[in-house]
Amino acid sequence: MKKTFKLISIFLAVFILSDVVTPLWLNNKALAGESNRVYARVETEVENSVLIKRFTYEDYIKKYKNAEQPDHQIVIEAGKFEKAEPKVEIIENYEGMNGSSVLMKEEGFIEWTFDVTKAGLYNIKVVYYPIEGKGTDIEREIWINGELPFFEAKYITFGRIWKDAEDITQDSRGNDVRPKQVESPKWIETYVKGYTSYYEEPYKFYFKQGKNTIRFVSVKEPMLIRKIIITQAEEIPAYEQVKQIYEEEGYAESQGVFIKIQGEKASYKSDPMLYPTYDRSSPLTEPYHPSKIRLNTIGGNRWSLLGQWIAWEFEVPETGLYKIAIKSRQNIAHGLFTTRSLLIDGKVPFKEVENIKFNYGNDWEMKELQNEKGEPFLFYLEKGKHEIRLEVALGDLAEILRIAENSVYQLNAAYRRMLMILGASPDPYRDYQLEREVPDAIEILKQQSEVMKYLSQRLQDYTGQRGSYIALLDRLAYQLEDLAKHPETIPTRWSDFKTNIGALGTWILSVKEQPLEIDYIIIASPDQEMPRAEANFIEKLVHEVRAFAATFYEDYSSIGEVYGDAITVWTH
């Protein structure tokens, strides 16, 4: 009786497991590639070979690839919402913004209903005020017509604005003191973007014709919402188009203007960690001192996450065309470019400065923004105040990282599939016959080996060299290919396989980081010469001698203020 019951239990377990798990796995034929070295088909293979797949923004856009993008705008007044839980507060005419705004707290949701005259893909723009909270970025989920449209819509971030609380001061030893960072909130108008994904363009959402709903669900931090605008983001023109407008409008080049904006004197920033830093490696860093601490730069490894930005305000004395140069250094991400988007008065002026590449190097570089022929880009600025902003971007790395992250999901799925057979600690002397038990997982290993080779080649083409970032991809490609050819060796190499999947995840995080250090930014007339970024031999020699001499009288072992000869401490 017990044996019969046991057999029935095993049968039911196998039946239920196959009924639940089988739909998650694709057919082996869909996994196989046509050729081992046809890199152009890798992305298609990636899409077809996902074992356990989230519905991502990429899937969403493919689903609506034939949808129109109507040139139409819908303005939703935040105070005229349909539903809200818990009860929300309406605030009138807050901080210079006329009209009714709705205060959305750290929990609950608000839903608005609106009409769309023409179905299609639209961008969403939000006018909001970062109400004081815990000092972290604001996060919301966005639901359309009762559904989460794609996975990344769970993690929509709305940033805060920070600034230095005071000017840089000096302590009693003559060293600069880092200023405190304080929040500097103001009304912000921004498109809904995915800073946790690999898309730099604002997300597009599909709205049907007629009644639609949009719901914001609180995840973290409060925010005050004034408007939600359903519209199309402006297309960024190429420089040739902008140059043609200059000619048509008769814009003239400015004359004799040279403005230097010190990097450490940033007006605003997206993160309190973006405080002024110091560099004593070069006598040309401004301001300079051979032995004292001078907060003369900003950025470095603290300014490396997608979406982080720093903004500087400046004033030009006359209307006209100007050129821009950035004295910078990228000496952290070895073998990679780092990328920044340049915005002037809140907009990217033309396509060529949407992804500015900064080369790796130990020395400071004077990065003059120019085309491939070495001709400087010209920017039209009217007389008066302006803002220049540099924002962390991924550029061409975005697509590479998308494919790599997809590979991590697939390899993890294959790992879990084999784990069902092998267990956590497989017997190295047992033949588990994986090619028969889990052929789909073995095919994944084979196909992902080709993905790794493809990514290695793409990254080499992107950077122009083979560095440590490429070595990991090559090693993983070899391991996956060998495991697919000899699946009987997987039990003895199980730990290495697991480690390399983790290493690929770490690789994605490392490549995603985009550090950059700024000394100063120059806004100048086209007739102005740019200064040198690096000191010559004599300047470096004098610097080293002065720094060495300072070691005889500077007390580097003490930190902070010095207060008189002695202090009295009372105890009892």
Tab-separated table of N, CA and C in Angstrom, residues 118-253:
chain	number	residue	atom	x	y	z
A	118	LYS	N	-6.100	60.233	-31.091
A	118	LYS	CA	-5.467	59.347	-32.070
A	118	LYS	C	-4.549	58.372	-31.346
A	119	ALA	N	-4.805	57.087	-31.523
A	119	ALA	CA	-4.007	56.059	-30.847
A	119	ALA	C	-2.564	56.087	-31.344
A	120	GLY	N	-1.645	55.702	-30.449
A	120	GLY	CA	-0.245	55.642	-30.860
A	120	GLY	C	0.700	55.698	-29.682
A	121	LEU	N	1.982	55.824	-29.992
A	121	LEU	CA	3.033	55.909	-28.984
A	121	LEU	C	3.292	57.367	-28.625
A	122	TYR	N	3.343	57.643	-27.346
A	122	TYR	CA	3.573	58.995	-26.852
A	122	TYR	C	4.638	58.971	-25.748
A	123	ASN	N	5.305	60.092	-25.579
A	123	ASN	CA	6.166	60.289	-24.411
A	123	ASN	C	5.349	60.926	-23.300
A	124	ILE	N	5.832	60.784	-22.070
A	124	ILE	CA	5.172	61.395	-20.921
A	124	ILE	C	6.127	62.390	-20.274
A	125	LYS	N	5.660	63.626	-20.121
A	125	LYS	CA	6.438	64.667	-19.447
A	125	LYS	C	5.743	65.009	-18.137
A	126	VAL	N	6.524	65.177	-17.085
A	126	VAL	CA	5.968	65.458	-15.760
A	126	VAL	C	6.557	66.767	-15.245
A	127	VAL	N	5.687	67.634	-14.760
A	127	VAL	CA	6.117	68.868	-14.091
A	127	VAL	C	5.934	68.623	-12.596
A	128	TYR	N	7.041	68.587	-11.851
A	128	TYR	CA	6.958	68.235	-10.432
A	128	TYR	C	7.925	69.070	-9.600
A	129	TYR	N	7.685	69.013	-8.291
A	129	TYR	CA	8.541	69.703	-7.329
A	129	TYR	C	8.984	68.674	-6.294
A	130	PRO	N	10.314	68.502	-6.110
A	130	PRO	CA	10.802	67.486	-5.164
A	130	PRO	C	10.644	67.939	-3.719
A	131	ILE	N	9.477	67.682	-3.170
A	131	ILE	CA	9.190	68.039	-1.775
A	131	ILE	C	10.211	67.363	-0.853
A	132	GLU	N	10.538	68.061	0.234
A	132	GLU	CA	11.528	67.533	1.174
A	132	GLU	C	11.119	66.163	1.701
A	133	GLY	N	12.075	65.244	1.648
A	133	GLY	CA	11.835	63.896	2.154
A	133	GLY	C	13.065	63.400	2.888
A	134	LYS	N	13.532	62.218	2.506
A	134	LYS	CA	14.703	61.630	3.148
A	134	LYS	C	15.991	61.897	2.368
A	135	GLY	N	15.884	62.660	1.286
A	135	GLY	CA	17.076	63.045	0.541
A	135	GLY	C	17.474	62.101	-0.568
A	136	THR	N	16.699	61.051	-0.816
A	136	THR	CA	17.012	60.123	-1.907
A	136	THR	C	16.126	60.426	-3.110
A	137	ASP	N	16.448	59.820	-4.247
A	137	ASP	CA	15.653	60.048	-5.454
A	137	ASP	C	14.217	59.545	-5.262
A	138	ILE	N	13.315	60.195	-5.959
A	138	ILE	CA	11.895	59.826	-5.920
A	138	ILE	C	11.674	58.678	-6.899
A	139	GLU	N	10.913	57.656	-6.479
A	139	GLU	CA	10.628	56.521	-7.357
A	139	GLU	C	9.124	56.292	-7.443
A	140	ARG	N	8.669	55.992	-8.654
A	140	ARG	CA	7.257	55.694	-8.900
A	140	ARG	C	7.120	54.556	-9.910
A	141	GLU	N	6.015	53.817	-9.792
A	141	GLU	CA	5.589	52.902	-10.852
A	141	GLU	C	4.584	53.656	-11.711
A	142	ILE	N	4.600	53.372	-13.020
A	142	ILE	CA	3.618	54.003	-13.911
A	142	ILE	C	2.784	52.912	-14.565
A	143	TRP	N	1.486	52.962	-14.328
A	143	TRP	CA	0.540	51.996	-14.883
A	143	TRP	C	-0.320	52.690	-15.936
A	144	ILE	N	-0.517	52.016	-17.059
A	144	ILE	CA	-1.333	52.547	-18.153
A	144	ILE	C	-2.545	51.644	-18.344
A	145	ASN	N	-3.721	52.229	-18.233
A	145	ASN	CA	-4.973	51.479	-18.422
A	145	ASN	C	-5.019	50.212	-17.561
A	146	GLY	N	-4.608	50.366	-16.301
A	146	GLY	CA	-4.709	49.264	-15.351
A	146	GLY	C	-3.619	48.229	-15.427
A	147	GLU	N	-2.610	48.441	-16.275
A	147	GLU	CA	-1.538	47.456	-16.426
A	147	GLU	C	-0.176	48.119	-16.344
A	148	LEU	N	0.788	47.351	-15.846
A	148	LEU	CA	2.175	47.799	-15.904
A	148	LEU	C	2.659	47.516	-17.320
A	149	PRO	N	2.943	48.542	-18.137
A	149	PRO	CA	3.207	48.312	-19.566
A	149	PRO	C	4.450	47.466	-19.856
A	150	PHE	N	5.490	47.622	-19.057
A	150	PHE	CA	6.720	46.840	-19.230
A	150	PHE	C	7.470	46.830	-17.905
A	151	PHE	N	8.412	45.930	-17.781
A	151	PHE	CA	9.085	45.701	-16.504
A	151	PHE	C	9.729	46.967	-15.951
A	152	GLU	N	10.410	47.734	-16.804
A	152	GLU	CA	11.145	48.912	-16.341
A	152	GLU	C	10.241	50.017	-15.806
A	153	ALA	N	8.942	49.944	-16.120
A	153	ALA	CA	8.009	50.961	-15.628
A	153	ALA	C	7.800	50.862	-14.121
A	154	LYS	N	8.345	49.811	-13.492
A	154	LYS	CA	8.294	49.688	-12.032
A	154	LYS	C	9.329	50.579	-11.359
A	155	TYR	N	10.293	51.075	-12.143
A	155	TYR	CA	11.424	51.775	-11.539
A	155	TYR	C	11.657	53.126	-12.210
A	156	ILE	N	10.667	53.987	-12.182
A	156	ILE	CA	10.793	55.313	-12.776
A	156	ILE	C	11.322	56.271	-11.704
A	157	THR	N	12.416	56.946	-12.028
A	157	THR	CA	13.090	57.812	-11.056
A	157	THR	C	12.895	59.284	-11.411
A	158	PHE	N	12.590	60.070	-10.398
A	158	PHE	CA	12.517	61.530	-10.528
A	158	PHE	C	13.569	62.108	-9.575
A	159	GLY	N	14.495	62.873	-10.132
A	159	GLY	CA	15.643	63.317	-9.358
A	159	GLY	C	15.378	64.524	-8.471
A	160	ARG	N	16.339	64.772	-7.599
A	160	ARG	CA	16.360	65.960	-6.749
A	160	ARG	C	17.490	66.878	-7.204
A	161	ILE	N	17.554	68.066	-6.650
A	161	ILE	CA	18.586	69.038	-7.005
A	161	ILE	C	19.350	69.422	-5.744
A	162	TRP	N	20.675	69.415	-5.855
A	162	TRP	CA	21.544	69.731	-4.728
A	162	TRP	C	22.510	70.846	-5.111
A	163	LYS	N	23.085	71.481	-4.112
A	163	LYS	CA	24.106	72.502	-4.364
A	163	LYS	C	24.995	72.628	-3.123
A	164	ASP	N	26.110	73.369	-3.266
A	164	ASP	CA	26.970	73.666	-2.121
A	164	ASP	C	26.248	74.636	-1.198
A	165	ALA	N	26.316	74.368	0.115
A	165	ALA	CA	25.648	75.239	1.080
A	165	ALA	C	26.322	76.600	1.185
A	166	GLU	N	27.635	76.643	0.930
A	166	GLU	CA	28.382	77.900	1.027
A	166	GLU	C	29.579	77.832	0.087
A	167	ASP	N	30.278	78.947	-0.038
A	167	ASP	CA	31.497	78.959	-0.837
A	167	ASP	C	32.588	78.152	-0.128
A	168	ILE	N	33.588	77.767	-0.897
A	168	ILE	CA	34.723	77.025	-0.326
A	168	ILE	C	35.501	77.940	0.613
A	169	THR	N	35.742	77.478	1.821
A	169	THR	CA	36.512	78.244	2.811
A	169	THR	C	37.805	77.489	3.135
A	170	GLN	N	38.631	78.103	3.985
A	170	GLN	CA	39.889	77.474	4.386
A	170	GLN	C	39.956	77.356	5.898
A	171	ASP	N	40.629	76.284	6.357
A	171	ASP	CA	40.819	76.100	7.790
A	171	ASP	C	42.063	76.862	8.253
A	172	SER	N	42.425	76.724	9.518
A	172	SER	CA	43.549	77.473	10.079
A	172	SER	C	44.896	77.058	9.492
A	173	ARG	N	44.931	75.921	8.830
A	173	ARG	CA	46.177	75.459	8.204
A	173	ARG	C	46.307	75.942	6.754
A	174	GLY	N	45.267	76.590	6.262
A	174	GLY	CA	45.318	77.069	4.889
A	174	GLY	C	44.802	76.074	3.871
A	175	ASN	N	44.186	74.974	4.334
A	175	ASN	CA	43.617	73.978	3.424
A	175	ASN	C	42.142	74.276	3.171
A	176	ASP	N	41.708	74.024	1.955
A	176	ASP	CA	40.299	74.225	1.622
A	176	ASP	C	39.420	73.253	2.394
A	177	VAL	N	38.255	73.744	2.798
A	177	VAL	CA	37.271	72.931	3.516
A	177	VAL	C	36.102	72.641	2.578
A	178	ARG	N	35.775	71.365	2.473
A	178	ARG	CA	34.694	70.969	1.576
A	178	ARG	C	33.363	71.517	2.068
A	179	PRO	N	32.595	72.191	1.213
A	179	PRO	CA	31.302	72.737	1.644
A	179	PRO	C	30.254	71.646	1.826
A	180	LYS	N	29.317	71.887	2.726
A	180	LYS	CA	28.215	70.954	2.908
A	180	LYS	C	27.308	70.987	1.680
A	181	GLN	N	26.636	69.869	1.449
A	181	GLN	CA	25.699	69.783	0.338
A	181	GLN	C	24.277	69.901	0.878
A	182	VAL	N	23.495	70.785	0.288
A	182	VAL	CA	22.115	70.977	0.719
A	182	VAL	C	21.189	70.844	-0.481
A	183	GLU	N	19.955	70.456	-0.202
A	183	GLU	CA	18.982	70.332	-1.271
A	183	GLU	C	18.520	71.715	-1.706
A	184	SER	N	18.365	71.890	-3.011
A	184	SER	CA	17.934	73.174	-3.562
A	184	SER	C	16.748	72.933	-4.497
A	185	PRO	N	15.577	72.610	-3.942
A	185	PRO	CA	14.444	72.213	-4.784
A	185	PRO	C	13.890	73.360	-5.618
A	186	LYS	N	13.409	73.014	-6.781
A	186	LYS	CA	12.700	73.952	-7.648
A	186	LYS	C	11.834	73.140	-8.597
A	187	TRP	N	10.935	73.803	-9.305
A	187	TRP	CA	10.060	73.098	-10.251
A	187	TRP	C	10.898	72.497	-11.380
A	188	ILE	N	10.609	71.238	-11.685
A	188	ILE	CA	11.359	70.502	-12.707
A	188	ILE	C	10.380	69.965	-13.742
A	189	GLU	N	10.756	70.098	-15.000
A	189	GLU	CA	9.969	69.541	-16.105
A	189	GLU	C	10.833	68.491	-16.801
A	190	THR	N	10.413	67.234	-16.748
A	190	THR	CA	11.260	66.161	-17.271
A	190	THR	C	10.422	65.082	-17.945
A	191	TYR	N	11.021	64.446	-18.937
A	191	TYR	CA	10.390	63.291	-19.569
A	191	TYR	C	10.611	62.054	-18.708
A	192	VAL	N	9.696	61.122	-18.788
A	192	VAL	CA	9.847	59.855	-18.072
A	192	VAL	C	10.905	59.027	-18.792
A	193	LYS	N	12.000	58.769	-18.083
A	193	LYS	CA	13.130	58.030	-18.652
A	193	LYS	C	13.481	56.871	-17.729
A	194	GLY	N	14.304	55.972	-18.250
A	194	GLY	CA	14.710	54.818	-17.458
A	194	GLY	C	16.172	54.867	-17.109
A	195	TYR	N	16.511	55.422	-15.951
A	195	TYR	CA	17.903	55.501	-15.543
A	195	TYR	C	18.437	54.156	-15.073
A	196	THR	N	17.548	53.183	-14.844
A	196	THR	CA	18.009	51.855	-14.468
A	196	THR	C	18.098	50.935	-15.674
A	197	SER	N	17.770	51.429	-16.849
A	197	SER	CA	17.826	50.612	-18.062
A	197	SER	C	18.908	51.150	-18.984
A	198	TYR	N	18.945	50.640	-20.198
A	198	TYR	CA	19.999	51.028	-21.133
A	198	TYR	C	19.407	51.785	-22.319
A	199	TYR	N	18.452	52.670	-22.022
A	199	TYR	CA	17.851	53.507	-23.053
A	199	TYR	C	17.996	54.959	-22.634
A	200	GLU	N	18.603	55.758	-23.493
A	200	GLU	CA	18.803	57.163	-23.155
A	200	GLU	C	17.620	58.018	-23.577
A	201	GLU	N	16.863	57.547	-24.576
A	201	GLU	CA	15.707	58.306	-25.011
A	201	GLU	C	14.574	58.117	-24.007
A	202	PRO	N	13.695	59.097	-23.892
A	202	PRO	CA	12.533	58.933	-23.006
A	202	PRO	C	11.687	57.733	-23.435
A	203	TYR	N	11.082	57.077	-22.455
A	203	TYR	CA	10.200	55.942	-22.754
A	203	TYR	C	8.994	56.403	-23.570
A	204	LYS	N	8.532	55.525	-24.453
A	204	LYS	CA	7.300	55.756	-25.190
A	204	LYS	C	6.228	54.813	-24.657
A	205	PHE	N	5.012	55.317	-24.535
A	205	PHE	CA	3.892	54.548	-24.012
A	205	PHE	C	2.771	54.540	-25.048
A	206	TYR	N	2.113	53.388	-25.185
A	206	TYR	CA	1.015	53.285	-26.146
A	206	TYR	C	-0.299	53.634	-25.468
A	207	PHE	N	-1.035	54.569	-26.096
A	207	PHE	CA	-2.356	54.928	-25.623
A	207	PHE	C	-3.370	54.657	-26.736
A	208	LYS	N	-4.472	54.022	-26.372
A	208	LYS	CA	-5.527	53.723	-27.343
A	208	LYS	C	-6.365	54.978	-27.603
A	209	GLN	N	-7.144	54.924	-28.658
A	209	GLN	CA	-8.055	56.034	-28.948
A	209	GLN	C	-9.204	56.023	-27.946
A	210	GLY	N	-9.563	57.205	-27.448
A	210	GLY	CA	-10.650	57.303	-26.489
A	210	GLY	C	-10.143	57.466	-25.072
A	211	LYS	N	-10.878	56.893	-24.107
A	211	LYS	CA	-10.550	57.032	-22.693
A	211	LYS	C	-9.314	56.208	-22.328
A	212	ASN	N	-8.405	56.839	-21.597
A	212	ASN	CA	-7.218	56.161	-21.087
A	212	ASN	C	-7.007	56.576	-19.640
A	213	THR	N	-6.272	55.745	-18.911
A	213	THR	CA	-5.900	56.095	-17.536
A	213	THR	C	-4.394	55.976	-17.370
A	214	ILE	N	-3.862	56.832	-16.522
A	214	ILE	CA	-2.457	56.751	-16.134
A	214	ILE	C	-2.411	56.836	-14.611
A	215	ARG	N	-1.687	55.896	-14.015
A	215	ARG	CA	-1.617	55.819	-12.557
A	215	ARG	C	-0.167	55.881	-12.093
A	216	PHE	N	0.103	56.759	-11.131
A	216	PHE	CA	1.396	56.810	-10.466
A	216	PHE	C	1.259	56.089	-9.125
A	217	VAL	N	2.121	55.101	-8.909
A	217	VAL	CA	2.124	54.349	-7.658
A	217	VAL	C	3.396	54.699	-6.893
A	218	SER	N	3.242	55.137	-5.660
A	218	SER	CA	4.398	55.547	-4.860
A	218	SER	C	5.269	54.344	-4.493
A	219	VAL	N	6.571	54.524	-4.638
A	219	VAL	CA	7.554	53.532	-4.203
A	219	VAL	C	8.433	54.128	-3.107
A	220	LYS	N	8.868	55.375	-3.350
A	220	LYS	CA	9.779	56.014	-2.403
A	220	LYS	C	9.713	57.519	-2.542
A	221	GLU	N	9.717	58.231	-1.439
A	221	GLU	CA	9.807	59.687	-1.340
A	221	GLU	C	8.540	60.397	-1.855
A	222	PRO	N	8.202	61.554	-1.243
A	222	PRO	CA	7.052	62.345	-1.696
A	222	PRO	C	7.412	63.246	-2.879
A	223	MET	N	6.397	63.697	-3.593
A	223	MET	CA	6.612	64.651	-4.684
A	223	MET	C	5.338	65.452	-4.896
A	224	LEU	N	5.486	66.668	-5.391
A	224	LEU	CA	4.363	67.539	-5.703
A	224	LEU	C	4.236	67.591	-7.220
A	225	ILE	N	3.087	67.185	-7.756
A	225	ILE	CA	2.892	67.103	-9.206
A	225	ILE	C	1.954	68.219	-9.650
A	226	ARG	N	2.383	68.975	-10.648
A	226	ARG	CA	1.561	70.061	-11.192
A	226	ARG	C	0.868	69.638	-12.487
A	227	LYS	N	1.608	69.007	-13.391
A	227	LYS	CA	1.037	68.616	-14.686
A	227	LYS	C	1.653	67.308	-15.164
A	228	ILE	N	0.878	66.588	-15.977
A	228	ILE	CA	1.386	65.451	-16.747
A	228	ILE	C	1.038	65.748	-18.200
A	229	ILE	N	2.038	65.736	-19.047
A	229	ILE	CA	1.841	66.113	-20.454
A	229	ILE	C	2.120	64.903	-21.336
A	230	ILE	N	1.130	64.495	-22.109
A	230	ILE	CA	1.260	63.404	-23.077
A	230	ILE	C	1.628	64.053	-24.407
A	231	THR	N	2.816	63.765	-24.915
A	231	THR	CA	3.322	64.499	-26.079
A	231	THR	C	4.391	63.690	-26.803
A	232	GLN	N	5.069	64.316	-27.737
A	232	GLN	CA	6.209	63.713	-28.425
A	232	GLN	C	7.464	64.505	-28.072
A	233	ALA	N	8.496	63.792	-27.639
A	233	ALA	CA	9.765	64.455	-27.330
A	233	ALA	C	10.353	65.049	-28.601
A	234	GLU	N	10.951	66.204	-28.453
A	234	GLU	CA	11.557	66.858	-29.618
A	234	GLU	C	12.729	66.034	-30.147
A	235	GLU	N	12.782	65.916	-31.454
A	235	GLU	CA	13.894	65.191	-32.077
A	235	GLU	C	15.128	66.094	-32.099
A	236	ILE	N	16.255	65.530	-31.697
A	236	ILE	CA	17.497	66.301	-31.645
A	236	ILE	C	18.085	66.380	-33.058
A	237	PRO	N	18.305	67.588	-33.593
A	237	PRO	CA	18.833	67.706	-34.957
A	237	PRO	C	20.327	67.422	-35.018
A	238	ALA	N	20.809	67.138	-36.218
A	238	ALA	CA	22.245	66.987	-36.448
A	238	ALA	C	22.885	68.373	-36.534
A	239	TYR	N	24.191	68.421	-36.343
A	239	TYR	CA	24.878	69.719	-36.335
A	239	TYR	C	24.747	70.436	-37.672
A	240	GLU	N	24.747	69.695	-38.771
A	240	GLU	CA	24.630	70.322	-40.094
A	240	GLU	C	23.315	71.078	-40.227
A	241	GLN	N	22.243	70.516	-39.636
A	241	GLN	CA	20.946	71.212	-39.669
A	241	GLN	C	21.001	72.494	-38.843
A	242	VAL	N	21.637	72.394	-37.660
A	242	VAL	CA	21.754	73.568	-36.785
A	242	VAL	C	22.624	74.633	-37.448
A	243	LYS	N	23.683	74.191	-38.092
A	243	LYS	CA	24.589	75.124	-38.771
A	243	LYS	C	23.874	75.856	-39.899
A	244	GLN	N	22.995	75.139	-40.573
A	244	GLN	CA	22.226	75.760	-41.646
A	244	GLN	C	21.292	76.843	-41.094
A	245	ILE	N	20.718	76.582	-39.921
A	245	ILE	CA	19.856	77.582	-39.272
A	245	ILE	C	20.682	78.820	-38.914
A	246	TYR	N	21.922	78.601	-38.423
A	246	TYR	CA	22.808	79.739	-38.122
A	246	TYR	C	22.971	80.634	-39.347
A	247	GLU	N	23.202	80.005	-40.476
A	247	GLU	CA	23.434	80.761	-41.709
A	247	GLU	C	22.170	81.484	-42.152
A	248	GLU	N	21.029	80.789	-42.064
A	248	GLU	CA	19.772	81.401	-42.483
A	248	GLU	C	19.395	82.593	-41.603
A	249	GLU	N	19.678	82.459	-40.294
A	249	GLU	CA	19.343	83.530	-39.359
A	249	GLU	C	20.411	84.622	-39.314
A	250	GLY	N	21.549	84.370	-39.938
A	250	GLY	CA	22.615	85.367	-39.960
A	250	GLY	C	23.354	85.519	-38.646
A	251	TYR	N	23.459	84.423	-37.877
A	251	TYR	CA	24.172	84.492	-36.597
A	251	TYR	C	25.664	84.666	-36.842
A	252	ALA	N	26.263	85.607	-36.139
A	252	ALA	CA	27.688	85.898	-36.319
A	252	ALA	C	28.506	85.308	-35.167
A	253	GLU	N	29.781	85.055	-35.447
A	253	GLU	CA	30.686	84.566	-34.425
A	253	GLU	C	31.002	85.685	-33.429
